[in-house]
Amino acid sequence: TQLLEQSPQFLSIQEGENLTVYCNSSSVFSSLQWYRQEPGEGPVLLVTVVTGGEVKKLKRLTFQFGDARKDSSLHITAAQPGDTGLYLCAGRMDSNYQLIWGAGTKLIIKP
Amino acid sequence: DVKVTQSSRYLVKRTGEKVFLECVQDMDHENMFWYRQDPGLGLRLIYFSYDVKMKEKGDIPEGYSVSREKKERFSLILESASTNQTSMYLCASSFGYSGANVLTFGAGSRLTVL
């Protein structure tokens, strides 16, 4: 059973469109991270959110941590082919030092 | 530029062979991790280490062992490889003990067991 459910699992859209990826749980997390993994590479951290309701922006990417710290979203505005990759969310609970990973969202942006 | 280097990017082994996956980091990080990545399953933790000669089991340690003789090097060992161990293996490291620790990953080692 996945403690962190990511949706959608796969998304293929045209350049210029907007999209949102979701990361949901019934558990409370002390922090949540988003990583992007490009083909042939390891995941690279995009952002860490730690406060309920927190919103962080990274150029065209907007990350939000739910008020109850059980969910998070990643919104991409005007997607570019360079946004193509596997997006992974990972949460950390107060009771467990280790990260809990979502299954990932494979995103393809077509020119 | 900080780095985690996995020495083998692609390996093909036969069932029953002993397999060594090597990982070296140059950031003087205390913590090192071995994950396995399979489509639709995300990252699953195999083993991790907080310090030299220390190791802790992760979620799926069966069939694997690890070695950390030096701070910068963390090795994953498959004593007798099986076909269900065909996967992408990711090594990562992190600094200190913090709720917002950032993992730095290597590029991965894709292992195929025939």
GROMACS .gro file of C-alpha atoms in nm, chain B residues 4-113:
model
  110
  115VAL     CA    1   2.760   1.094  -0.620
  116THR     CA    2   2.926   0.856  -0.861
  117GLN     CA    3   2.803   0.507  -0.937
  118SER     CA    4   3.080   0.320  -1.109
  119SER     CA    5   2.867   0.092  -1.326
  120ARG     CA    6   2.587   0.241  -1.533
  121TYR     CA    7   2.481  -0.085  -1.698
  122LEU     CA    8   2.547  -0.443  -1.588
  123VAL     CA    9   2.429  -0.777  -1.721
  124LYS     CA   10   2.478  -1.073  -1.488
  125ARG     CA   11   2.367  -1.433  -1.474
  126THR     CA   12   2.150  -1.590  -1.206
  127GLY     CA   13   2.359  -1.692  -0.909
  128GLU     CA   14   2.646  -1.452  -0.975
  129LYS     CA   15   2.775  -1.222  -0.702
  130VAL     CA   16   2.726  -0.857  -0.793
  131PHE     CA   17   2.896  -0.550  -0.650
  132LEU     CA   18   2.754  -0.202  -0.704
  133GLU     CA   19   2.987   0.076  -0.596
  134CYS     CA   20   2.897   0.430  -0.495
  135VAL     CA   21   3.131   0.716  -0.404
  136GLN     CA   22   3.040   1.066  -0.285
  137ASP     CA   23   3.272   1.365  -0.258
  138MET     CA   24   3.062   1.582  -0.026
  139ASP     CA   25   3.174   1.439   0.311
  140HIS     CA   26   2.813   1.338   0.377
  141GLU     CA   27   2.742   1.121   0.680
  142ASN     CA   28   2.442   0.941   0.533
  143MET     CA   29   2.436   0.713   0.234
  144PHE     CA   30   2.149   0.515   0.087
  145TRP     CA   31   2.076   0.245  -0.165
  146TYR     CA   32   1.738   0.251  -0.337
  147ARG     CA   33   1.579   0.030  -0.595
  148GLN     CA   34   1.357   0.192  -0.860
  149ASP     CA   35   1.096  -0.005  -1.053
  150PRO     CA   36   0.824   0.142  -1.278
  151GLY     CA   37   0.505   0.221  -1.087
  152LEU     CA   38   0.664   0.143  -0.750
  153GLY     CA   39   0.868   0.455  -0.688
  154LEU     CA   40   1.187   0.431  -0.486
  155ARG     CA   41   1.223   0.157  -0.229
  156LEU     CA   42   1.494   0.175   0.033
  157ILE     CA   43   1.724  -0.128   0.052
  158TYR     CA   44   1.985  -0.024   0.307
  159PHE     CA   45   2.125   0.295   0.453
  160SER     CA   46   2.421   0.400   0.662
  161TYR     CA   47   2.469   0.686   0.907
  162ASP     CA   48   2.840   0.642   0.954
  163VAL     CA   49   3.138   0.435   0.861
  164LYS     CA   50   3.086   0.065   0.937
  165MET     CA   51   2.724   0.130   1.033
  166LYS     CA   52   2.431  -0.003   0.834
  167GLU     CA   53   2.059  -0.024   0.878
  168LYS     CA   54   1.801  -0.227   0.689
  169GLY     CA   55   1.551  -0.042   0.478
  170ASP     CA   56   1.219  -0.169   0.349
  171ILE     CA   57   1.347  -0.443   0.116
  172PRO     CA   58   1.686  -0.574   0.241
  173GLU     CA   59   1.630  -0.940   0.155
  174GLY     CA   60   1.887  -1.068  -0.093
  175TYR     CA   61   2.117  -0.769  -0.044
  176SER     CA   62   2.401  -0.668   0.184
  177VAL     CA   63   2.609  -0.351   0.210
  178SER     CA   64   2.952  -0.238   0.312
  179ARG     CA   65   3.077   0.100   0.428
  180GLU     CA   66   3.444   0.081   0.514
  181LYS     CA   67   3.515   0.445   0.428
  182LYS     CA   68   3.293   0.751   0.471
  183GLU     CA   69   3.283   0.828   0.101
  184ARG     CA   70   3.207   0.477  -0.027
  185PHE     CA   71   2.895   0.264   0.009
  186SER     CA   72   2.874  -0.069  -0.169
  187LEU     CA   73   2.569  -0.280  -0.243
  188ILE     CA   74   2.624  -0.654  -0.274
  189LEU     CA   75   2.395  -0.912  -0.427
  190GLU     CA   76   2.531  -1.240  -0.293
  191SER     CA   77   2.349  -1.455  -0.549
  192ALA     CA   78   2.171  -1.254  -0.813
  193SER     CA   79   1.821  -1.354  -0.915
  194THR     CA   80   1.605  -1.242  -1.205
  195ASN     CA   81   1.370  -1.052  -0.972
  196GLN     CA   82   1.662  -0.827  -0.882
  197THR     CA   83   1.667  -0.686  -1.234
  198SER     CA   84   1.613  -0.317  -1.169
  199MET     CA   85   1.755   0.034  -1.155
  200TYR     CA   86   1.967   0.088  -0.843
  201LEU     CA   87   2.014   0.440  -0.712
  202CYS     CA   88   2.271   0.550  -0.457
  203ALA     CA   89   2.218   0.873  -0.262
  204SER     CA   90   2.385   1.069   0.014
  205SER     CA   91   2.280   1.342   0.255
  206PHE     CA   92   2.424   1.563   0.523
  207GLY     CA   93   2.340   1.553   0.891
  208TYR     CA   94   2.014   1.465   1.061
  209SER     CA   95   1.729   1.690   0.966
  210GLY     CA   96   1.363   1.666   0.881
  211ALA     CA   97   1.430   1.847   0.555
  212ASN     CA   98   1.739   1.658   0.445
  213VAL     CA   99   1.815   1.677   0.077
  214LEU     CA  100   1.925   1.363  -0.100
  215THR     CA  101   2.187   1.387  -0.374
  216PHE     CA  102   2.157   1.095  -0.611
  217GLY     CA  103   2.393   0.921  -0.846
  218ALA     CA  104   2.293   0.855  -1.206
  219GLY     CA  105   2.191   0.499  -1.132
  220SER     CA  106   2.307   0.147  -1.216
  221ARG     CA  107   2.078  -0.055  -1.438
  222LEU     CA  108   2.119  -0.423  -1.357
  223THR     CA  109   1.983  -0.702  -1.573
  224VAL     CA  110   1.996  -1.056  -1.434
   0.00000   0.00000   0.00000
